[in-house]
Coordinates of N, CA, C and O (backbone and C1' of nucleotides) in Angstrom, one line a residue:
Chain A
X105 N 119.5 97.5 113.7 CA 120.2 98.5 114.5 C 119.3 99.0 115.7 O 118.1 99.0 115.8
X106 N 120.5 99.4 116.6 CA 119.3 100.0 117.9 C 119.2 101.4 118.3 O 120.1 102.2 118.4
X107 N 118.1 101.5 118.5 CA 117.5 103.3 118.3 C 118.6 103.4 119.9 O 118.1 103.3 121.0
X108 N 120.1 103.7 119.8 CA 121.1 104.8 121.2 C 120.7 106.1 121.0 O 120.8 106.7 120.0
X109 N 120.3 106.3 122.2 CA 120.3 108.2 122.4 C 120.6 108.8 121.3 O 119.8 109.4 120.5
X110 N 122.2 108.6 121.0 CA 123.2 109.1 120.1 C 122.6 109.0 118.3 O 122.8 109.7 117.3
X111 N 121.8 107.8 118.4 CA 121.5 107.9 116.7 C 120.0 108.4 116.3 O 119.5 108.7 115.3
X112 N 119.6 108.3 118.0 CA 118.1 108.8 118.1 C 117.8 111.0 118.2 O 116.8 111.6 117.9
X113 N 119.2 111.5 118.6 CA 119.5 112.3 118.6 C 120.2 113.2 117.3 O 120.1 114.4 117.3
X114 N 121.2 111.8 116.0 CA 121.2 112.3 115.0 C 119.8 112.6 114.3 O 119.6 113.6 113.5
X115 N 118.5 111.5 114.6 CA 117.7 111.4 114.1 C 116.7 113.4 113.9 O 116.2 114.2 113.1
X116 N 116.7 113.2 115.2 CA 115.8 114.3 115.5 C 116.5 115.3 114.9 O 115.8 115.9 114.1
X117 N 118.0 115.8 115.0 CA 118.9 116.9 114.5 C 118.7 117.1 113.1 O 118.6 118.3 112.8
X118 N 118.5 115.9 112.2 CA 118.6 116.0 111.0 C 117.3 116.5 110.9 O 117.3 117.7 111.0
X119 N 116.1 115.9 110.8 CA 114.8 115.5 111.0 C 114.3 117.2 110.8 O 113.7 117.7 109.9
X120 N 114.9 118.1 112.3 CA 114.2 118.7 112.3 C 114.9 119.6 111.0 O 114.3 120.3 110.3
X121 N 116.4 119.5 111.0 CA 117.3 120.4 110.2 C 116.7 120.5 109.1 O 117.2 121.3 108.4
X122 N 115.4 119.7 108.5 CA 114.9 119.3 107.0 C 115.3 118.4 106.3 O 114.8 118.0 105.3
X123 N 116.6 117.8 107.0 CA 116.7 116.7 106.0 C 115.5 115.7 105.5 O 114.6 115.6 106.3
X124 N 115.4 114.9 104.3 CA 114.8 113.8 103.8 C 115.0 112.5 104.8 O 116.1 112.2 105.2
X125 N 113.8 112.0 105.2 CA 113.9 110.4 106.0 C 115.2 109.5 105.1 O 115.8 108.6 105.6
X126 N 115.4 110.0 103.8 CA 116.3 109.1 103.1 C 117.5 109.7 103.8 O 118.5 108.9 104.1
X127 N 117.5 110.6 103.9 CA 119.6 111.4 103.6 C 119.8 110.8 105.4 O 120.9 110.3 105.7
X128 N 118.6 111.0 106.3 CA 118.6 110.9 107.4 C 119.2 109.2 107.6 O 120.4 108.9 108.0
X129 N 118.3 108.3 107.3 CA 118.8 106.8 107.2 C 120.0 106.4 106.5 O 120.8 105.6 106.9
X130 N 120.4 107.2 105.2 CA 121.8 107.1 104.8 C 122.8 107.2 106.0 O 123.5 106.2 106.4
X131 N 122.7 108.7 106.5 CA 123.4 108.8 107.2 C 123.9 108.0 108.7 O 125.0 108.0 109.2
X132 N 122.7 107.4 109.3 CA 122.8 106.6 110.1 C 123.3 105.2 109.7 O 124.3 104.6 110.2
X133 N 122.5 104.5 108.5 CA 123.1 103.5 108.2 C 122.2 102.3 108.7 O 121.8 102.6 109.8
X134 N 121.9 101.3 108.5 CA 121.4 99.8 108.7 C 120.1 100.3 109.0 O 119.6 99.7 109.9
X135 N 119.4 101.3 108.5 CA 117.7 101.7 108.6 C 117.4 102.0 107.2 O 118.3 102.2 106.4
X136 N 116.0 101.9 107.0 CA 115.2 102.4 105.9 C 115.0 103.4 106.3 O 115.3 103.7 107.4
X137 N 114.3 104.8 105.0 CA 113.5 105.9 105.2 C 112.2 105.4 106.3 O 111.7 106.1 107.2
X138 N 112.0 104.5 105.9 CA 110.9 103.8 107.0 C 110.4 103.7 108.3 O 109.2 103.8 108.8
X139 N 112.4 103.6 108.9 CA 112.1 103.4 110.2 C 112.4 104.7 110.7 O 112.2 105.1 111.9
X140 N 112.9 105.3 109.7 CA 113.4 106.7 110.4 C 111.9 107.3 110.3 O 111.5 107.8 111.3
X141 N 111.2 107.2 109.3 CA 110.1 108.0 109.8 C 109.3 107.2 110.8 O 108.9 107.8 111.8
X142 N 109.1 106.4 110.7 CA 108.2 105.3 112.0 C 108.9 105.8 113.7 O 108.2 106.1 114.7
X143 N 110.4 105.9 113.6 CA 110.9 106.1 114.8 C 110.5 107.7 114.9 O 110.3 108.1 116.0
X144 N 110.4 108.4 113.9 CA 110.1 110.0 114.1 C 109.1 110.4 115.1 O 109.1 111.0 116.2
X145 N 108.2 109.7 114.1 CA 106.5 109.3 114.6 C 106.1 109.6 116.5 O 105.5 110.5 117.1
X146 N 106.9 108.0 116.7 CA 107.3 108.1 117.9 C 107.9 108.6 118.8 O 107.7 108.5 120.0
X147 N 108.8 109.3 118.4 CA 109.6 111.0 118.7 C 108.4 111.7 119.4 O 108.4 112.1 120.6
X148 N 107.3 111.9 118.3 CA 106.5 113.3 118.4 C 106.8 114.3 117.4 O 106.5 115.4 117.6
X149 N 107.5 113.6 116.3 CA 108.0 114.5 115.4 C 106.7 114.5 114.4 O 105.5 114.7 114.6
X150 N 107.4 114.1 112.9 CA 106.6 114.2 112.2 C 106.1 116.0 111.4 O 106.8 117.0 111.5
X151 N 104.6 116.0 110.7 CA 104.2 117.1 110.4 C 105.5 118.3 109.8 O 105.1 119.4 110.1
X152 N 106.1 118.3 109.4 CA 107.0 119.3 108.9 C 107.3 119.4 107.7 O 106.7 118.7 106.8
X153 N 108.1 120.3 107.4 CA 108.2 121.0 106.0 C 108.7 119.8 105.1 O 109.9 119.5 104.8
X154 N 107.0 119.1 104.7 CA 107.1 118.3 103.9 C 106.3 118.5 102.6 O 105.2 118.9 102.6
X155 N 107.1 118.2 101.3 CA 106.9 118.5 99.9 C 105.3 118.0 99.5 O 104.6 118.3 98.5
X156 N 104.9 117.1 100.6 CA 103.2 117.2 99.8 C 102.1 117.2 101.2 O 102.2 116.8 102.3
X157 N 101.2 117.7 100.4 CA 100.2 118.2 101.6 C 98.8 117.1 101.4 O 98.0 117.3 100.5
X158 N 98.7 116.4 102.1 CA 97.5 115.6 102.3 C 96.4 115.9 102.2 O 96.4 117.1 102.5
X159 N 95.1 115.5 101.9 CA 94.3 116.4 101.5 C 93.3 116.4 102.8 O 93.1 115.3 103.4
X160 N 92.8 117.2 103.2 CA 91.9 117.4 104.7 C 90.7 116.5 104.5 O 90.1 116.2 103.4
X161 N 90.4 116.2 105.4 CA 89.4 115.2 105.7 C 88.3 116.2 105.7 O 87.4 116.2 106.7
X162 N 88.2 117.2 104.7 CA 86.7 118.4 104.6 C 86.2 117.6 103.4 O 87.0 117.4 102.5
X163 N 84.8 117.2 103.4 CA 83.7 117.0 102.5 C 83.9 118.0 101.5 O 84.3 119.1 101.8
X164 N 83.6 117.7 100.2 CA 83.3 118.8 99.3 C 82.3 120.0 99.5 O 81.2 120.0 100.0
X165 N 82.9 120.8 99.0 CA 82.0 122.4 99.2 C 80.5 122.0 99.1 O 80.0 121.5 98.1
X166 N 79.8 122.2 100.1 CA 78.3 121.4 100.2 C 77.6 122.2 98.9 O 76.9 123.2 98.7
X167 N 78.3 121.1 97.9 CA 77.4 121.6 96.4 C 75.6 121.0 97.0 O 74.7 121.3 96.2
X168 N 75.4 120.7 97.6 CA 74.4 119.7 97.9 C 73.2 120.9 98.2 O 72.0 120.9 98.0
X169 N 74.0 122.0 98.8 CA 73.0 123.2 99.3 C 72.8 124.2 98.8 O 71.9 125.0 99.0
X170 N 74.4 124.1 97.7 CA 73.7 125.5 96.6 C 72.8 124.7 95.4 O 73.0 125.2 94.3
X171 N 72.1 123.7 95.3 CA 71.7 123.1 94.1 C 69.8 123.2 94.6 O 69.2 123.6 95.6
X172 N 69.6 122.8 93.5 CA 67.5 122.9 94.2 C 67.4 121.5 94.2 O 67.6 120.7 93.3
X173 N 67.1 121.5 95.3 CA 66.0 120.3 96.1 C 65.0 119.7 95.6 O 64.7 118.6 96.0
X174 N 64.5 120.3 94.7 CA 63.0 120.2 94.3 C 63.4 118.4 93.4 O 64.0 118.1 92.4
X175 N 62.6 117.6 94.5 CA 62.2 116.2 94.0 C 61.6 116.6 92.7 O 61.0 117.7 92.5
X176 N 62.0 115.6 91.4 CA 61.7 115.3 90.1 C 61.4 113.8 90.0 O 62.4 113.1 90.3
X177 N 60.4 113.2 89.7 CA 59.5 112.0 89.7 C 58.9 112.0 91.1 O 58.6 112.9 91.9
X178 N 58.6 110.1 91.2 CA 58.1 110.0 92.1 C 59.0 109.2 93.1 O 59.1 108.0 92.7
X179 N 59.5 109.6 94.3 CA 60.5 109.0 95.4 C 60.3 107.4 95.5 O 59.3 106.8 95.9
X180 N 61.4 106.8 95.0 CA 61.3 105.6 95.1 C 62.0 104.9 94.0 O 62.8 103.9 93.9
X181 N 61.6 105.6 93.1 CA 61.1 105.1 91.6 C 62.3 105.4 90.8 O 62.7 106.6 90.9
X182 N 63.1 104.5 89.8 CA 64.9 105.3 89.5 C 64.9 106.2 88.8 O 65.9 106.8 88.3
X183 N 63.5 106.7 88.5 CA 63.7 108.0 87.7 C 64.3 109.5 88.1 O 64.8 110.4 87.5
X184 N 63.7 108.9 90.0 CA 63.8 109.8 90.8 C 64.7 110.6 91.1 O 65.6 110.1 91.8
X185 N 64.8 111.8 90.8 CA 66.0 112.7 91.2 C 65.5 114.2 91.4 O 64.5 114.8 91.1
X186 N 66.9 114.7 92.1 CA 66.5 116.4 92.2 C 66.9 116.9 91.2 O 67.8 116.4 90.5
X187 N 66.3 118.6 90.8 CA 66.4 119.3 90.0 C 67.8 119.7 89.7 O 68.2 119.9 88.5
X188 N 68.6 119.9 91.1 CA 70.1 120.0 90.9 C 70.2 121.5 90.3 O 71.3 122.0 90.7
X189 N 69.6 122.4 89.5 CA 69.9 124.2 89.2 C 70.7 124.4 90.3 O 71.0 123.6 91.3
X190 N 70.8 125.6 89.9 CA 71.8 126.3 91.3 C 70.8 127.0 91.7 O 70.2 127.7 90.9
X191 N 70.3 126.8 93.6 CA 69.7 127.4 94.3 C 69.8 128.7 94.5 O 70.9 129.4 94.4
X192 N 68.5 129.2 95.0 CA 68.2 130.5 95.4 C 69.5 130.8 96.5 O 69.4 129.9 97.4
X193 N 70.4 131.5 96.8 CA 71.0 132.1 98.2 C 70.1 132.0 99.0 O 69.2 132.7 99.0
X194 N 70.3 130.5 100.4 CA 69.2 130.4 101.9 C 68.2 130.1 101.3 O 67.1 130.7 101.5
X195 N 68.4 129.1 100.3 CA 66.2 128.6 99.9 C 67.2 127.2 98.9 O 68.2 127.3 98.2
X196 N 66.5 126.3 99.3 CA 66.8 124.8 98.9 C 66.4 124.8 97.4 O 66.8 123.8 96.8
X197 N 65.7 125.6 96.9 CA 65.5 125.2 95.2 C 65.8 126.2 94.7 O 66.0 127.2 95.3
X198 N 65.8 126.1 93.4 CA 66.5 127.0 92.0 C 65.3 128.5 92.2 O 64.6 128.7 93.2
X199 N 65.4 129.2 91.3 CA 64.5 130.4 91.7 C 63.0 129.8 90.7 O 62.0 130.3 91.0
X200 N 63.0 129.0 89.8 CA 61.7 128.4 89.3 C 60.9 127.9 90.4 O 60.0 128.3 91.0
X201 N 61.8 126.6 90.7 CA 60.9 126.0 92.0 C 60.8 126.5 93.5 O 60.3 125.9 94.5
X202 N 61.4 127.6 93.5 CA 61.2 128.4 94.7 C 59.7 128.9 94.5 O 59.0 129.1 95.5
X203 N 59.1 129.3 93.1 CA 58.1 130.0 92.7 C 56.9 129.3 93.2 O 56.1 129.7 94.0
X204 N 56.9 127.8 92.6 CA 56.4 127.0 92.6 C 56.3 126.1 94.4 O 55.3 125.3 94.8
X205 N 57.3 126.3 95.1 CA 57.3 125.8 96.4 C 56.8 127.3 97.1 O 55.8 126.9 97.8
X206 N 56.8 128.2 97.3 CA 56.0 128.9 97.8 C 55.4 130.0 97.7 O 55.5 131.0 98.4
X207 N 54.6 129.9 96.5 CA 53.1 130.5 95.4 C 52.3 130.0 97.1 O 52.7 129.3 98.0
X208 N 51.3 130.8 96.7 CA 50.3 131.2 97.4 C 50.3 130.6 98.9 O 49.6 129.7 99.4
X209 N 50.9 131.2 99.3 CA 51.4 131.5 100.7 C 50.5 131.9 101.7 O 50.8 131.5 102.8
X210 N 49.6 132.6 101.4 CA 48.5 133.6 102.3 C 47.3 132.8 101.8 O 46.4 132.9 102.6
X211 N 47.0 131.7 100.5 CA 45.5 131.8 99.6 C 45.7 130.7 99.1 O 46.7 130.3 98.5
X212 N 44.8 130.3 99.5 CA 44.7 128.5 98.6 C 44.1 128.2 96.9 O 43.0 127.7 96.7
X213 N 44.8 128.7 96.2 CA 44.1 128.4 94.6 C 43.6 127.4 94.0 O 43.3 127.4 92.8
X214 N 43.5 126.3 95.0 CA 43.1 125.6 94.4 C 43.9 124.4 93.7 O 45.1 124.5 93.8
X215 N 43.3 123.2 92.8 CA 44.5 122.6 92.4 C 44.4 123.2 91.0 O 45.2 123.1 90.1
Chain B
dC490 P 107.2 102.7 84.6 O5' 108.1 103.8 85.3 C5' 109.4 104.0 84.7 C4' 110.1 104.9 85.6 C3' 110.4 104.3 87.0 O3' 111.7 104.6 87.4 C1' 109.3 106.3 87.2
dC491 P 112.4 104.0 88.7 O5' 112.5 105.3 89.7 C5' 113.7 106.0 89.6 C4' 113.4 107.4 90.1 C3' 113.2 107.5 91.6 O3' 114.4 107.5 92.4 C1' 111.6 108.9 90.4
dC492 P 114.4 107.2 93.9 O5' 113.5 108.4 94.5 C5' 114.1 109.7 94.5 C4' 113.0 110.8 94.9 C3' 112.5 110.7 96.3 O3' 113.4 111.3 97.2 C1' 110.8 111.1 94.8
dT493 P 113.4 111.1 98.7 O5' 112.0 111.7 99.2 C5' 111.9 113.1 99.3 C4' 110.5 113.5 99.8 C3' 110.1 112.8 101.1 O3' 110.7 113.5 102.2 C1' 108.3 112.7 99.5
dG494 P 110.9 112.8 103.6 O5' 109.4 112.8 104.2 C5' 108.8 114.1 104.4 C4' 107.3 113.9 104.7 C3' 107.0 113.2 106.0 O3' 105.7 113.7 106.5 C1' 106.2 111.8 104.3
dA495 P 105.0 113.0 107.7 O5' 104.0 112.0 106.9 C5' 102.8 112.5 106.2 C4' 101.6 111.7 106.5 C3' 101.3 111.3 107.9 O3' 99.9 111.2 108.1 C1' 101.9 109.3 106.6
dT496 P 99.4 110.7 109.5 O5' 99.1 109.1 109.2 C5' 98.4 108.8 108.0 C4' 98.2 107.3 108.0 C3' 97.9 106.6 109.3 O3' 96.7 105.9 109.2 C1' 99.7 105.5 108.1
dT497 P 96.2 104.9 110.4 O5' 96.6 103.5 109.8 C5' 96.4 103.2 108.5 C4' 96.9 101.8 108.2 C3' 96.4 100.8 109.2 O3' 96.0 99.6 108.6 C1' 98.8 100.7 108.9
dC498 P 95.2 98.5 109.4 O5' 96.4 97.4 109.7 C5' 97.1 96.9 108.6 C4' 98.2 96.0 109.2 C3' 97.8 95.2 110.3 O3' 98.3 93.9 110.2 C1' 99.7 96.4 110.9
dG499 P 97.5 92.6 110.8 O5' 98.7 91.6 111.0 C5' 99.5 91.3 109.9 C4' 100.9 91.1 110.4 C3' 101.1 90.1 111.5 O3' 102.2 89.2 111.1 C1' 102.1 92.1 112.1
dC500 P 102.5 87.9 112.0 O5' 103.8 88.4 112.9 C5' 105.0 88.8 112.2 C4' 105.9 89.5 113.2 C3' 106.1 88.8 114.5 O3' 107.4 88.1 114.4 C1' 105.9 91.2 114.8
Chain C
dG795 P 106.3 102.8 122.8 O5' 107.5 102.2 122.1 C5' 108.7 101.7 122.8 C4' 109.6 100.9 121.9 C3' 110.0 101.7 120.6 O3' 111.3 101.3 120.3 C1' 108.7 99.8 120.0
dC796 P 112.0 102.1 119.1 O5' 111.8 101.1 117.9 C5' 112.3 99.8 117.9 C4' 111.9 99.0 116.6 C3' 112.0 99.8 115.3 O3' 113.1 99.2 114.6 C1' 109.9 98.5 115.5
dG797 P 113.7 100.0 113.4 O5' 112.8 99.5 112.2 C5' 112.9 98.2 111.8 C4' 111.8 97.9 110.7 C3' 111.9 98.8 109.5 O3' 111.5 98.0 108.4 C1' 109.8 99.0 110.4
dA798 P 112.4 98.1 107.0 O5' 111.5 97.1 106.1 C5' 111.2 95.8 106.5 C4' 109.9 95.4 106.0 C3' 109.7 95.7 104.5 O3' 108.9 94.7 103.9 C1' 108.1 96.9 105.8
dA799 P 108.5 94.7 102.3 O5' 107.0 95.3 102.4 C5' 106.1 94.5 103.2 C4' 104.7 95.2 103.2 C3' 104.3 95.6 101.8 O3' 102.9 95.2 101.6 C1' 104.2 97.5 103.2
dT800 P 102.3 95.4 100.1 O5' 101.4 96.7 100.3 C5' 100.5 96.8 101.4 C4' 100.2 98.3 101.7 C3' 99.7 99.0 100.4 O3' 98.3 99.2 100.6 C1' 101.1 100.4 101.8
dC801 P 97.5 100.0 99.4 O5' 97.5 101.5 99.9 C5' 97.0 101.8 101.2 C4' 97.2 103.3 101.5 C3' 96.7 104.2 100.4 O3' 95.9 105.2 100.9 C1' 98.9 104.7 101.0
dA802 P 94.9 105.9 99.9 O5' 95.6 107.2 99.7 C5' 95.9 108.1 100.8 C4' 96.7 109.3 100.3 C3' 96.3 109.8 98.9 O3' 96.2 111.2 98.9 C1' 98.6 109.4 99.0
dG803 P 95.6 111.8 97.6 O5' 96.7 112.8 97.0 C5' 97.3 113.7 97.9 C4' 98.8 113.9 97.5 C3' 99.1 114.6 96.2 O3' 99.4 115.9 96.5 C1' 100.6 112.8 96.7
dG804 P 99.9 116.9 95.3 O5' 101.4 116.7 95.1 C5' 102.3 117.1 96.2 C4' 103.8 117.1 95.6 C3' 103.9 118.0 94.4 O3' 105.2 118.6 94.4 C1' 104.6 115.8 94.0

DNA sequence: CCCTGATTCGC
DNA sequence: GCGAATCAGG
């Protein structure tokens, strides 16, 4: 079938009215839900009061930054991993290894 | 398993 | 530009 003013016009009417890409191609006739949304598309339609919501291209909540930092083994090596606790609030490691990353700050104790 | 729209991709 | 196939979810 060919996209006339006239069916391209039912298209948009229904489209925006809410109807389903289905009830929309029913009613036109010799299209799929398919083309009706493909031809939408191309409208500039699209985005509307549709029953499922896609999920945002957002990374997960940077668990990465509330967790501690603090290397466990030695880098390289498959033992290797971070401590993973839940970090200090604005400090990359847990509140143990916060202790331990910055203990003597002003004074060198030695090893 | 039915449905929804979104996107891709060969034509 | 078109729309089937596919994707991603309800």
């Amino acid at each position: 079938m060919e996209w006339t003013d006239e069916r391209v016009a039912t298209l948009k009417g229904m489209w925006l009215s809410g109807y389903t890409a289905r009830q929309i191609a029913e009613r036109l006739g010799g299209v799929t839900r398919n083309a009706v949304i493909g031809k939408a598309h191309r409208l500039g339609l699209s985005t509307r009061p549709s029953p499922i919501r896609r999920h945002e291209p957002v990374s997960m909540p940077r668990v990465v930054e509330r967790t501690c930092q603090w290397p466990i083994g030695h880098p390289g090596s498959p033992e290797f991993h971070f401590c993973g606790e839940e970090a200090v609030s604005g400090k990359p490691y847990c509140d143990k290894h916060c202790g331990v990353a910055y203990r003597r700050s002003s004074q060198d104790s030695g090893s």
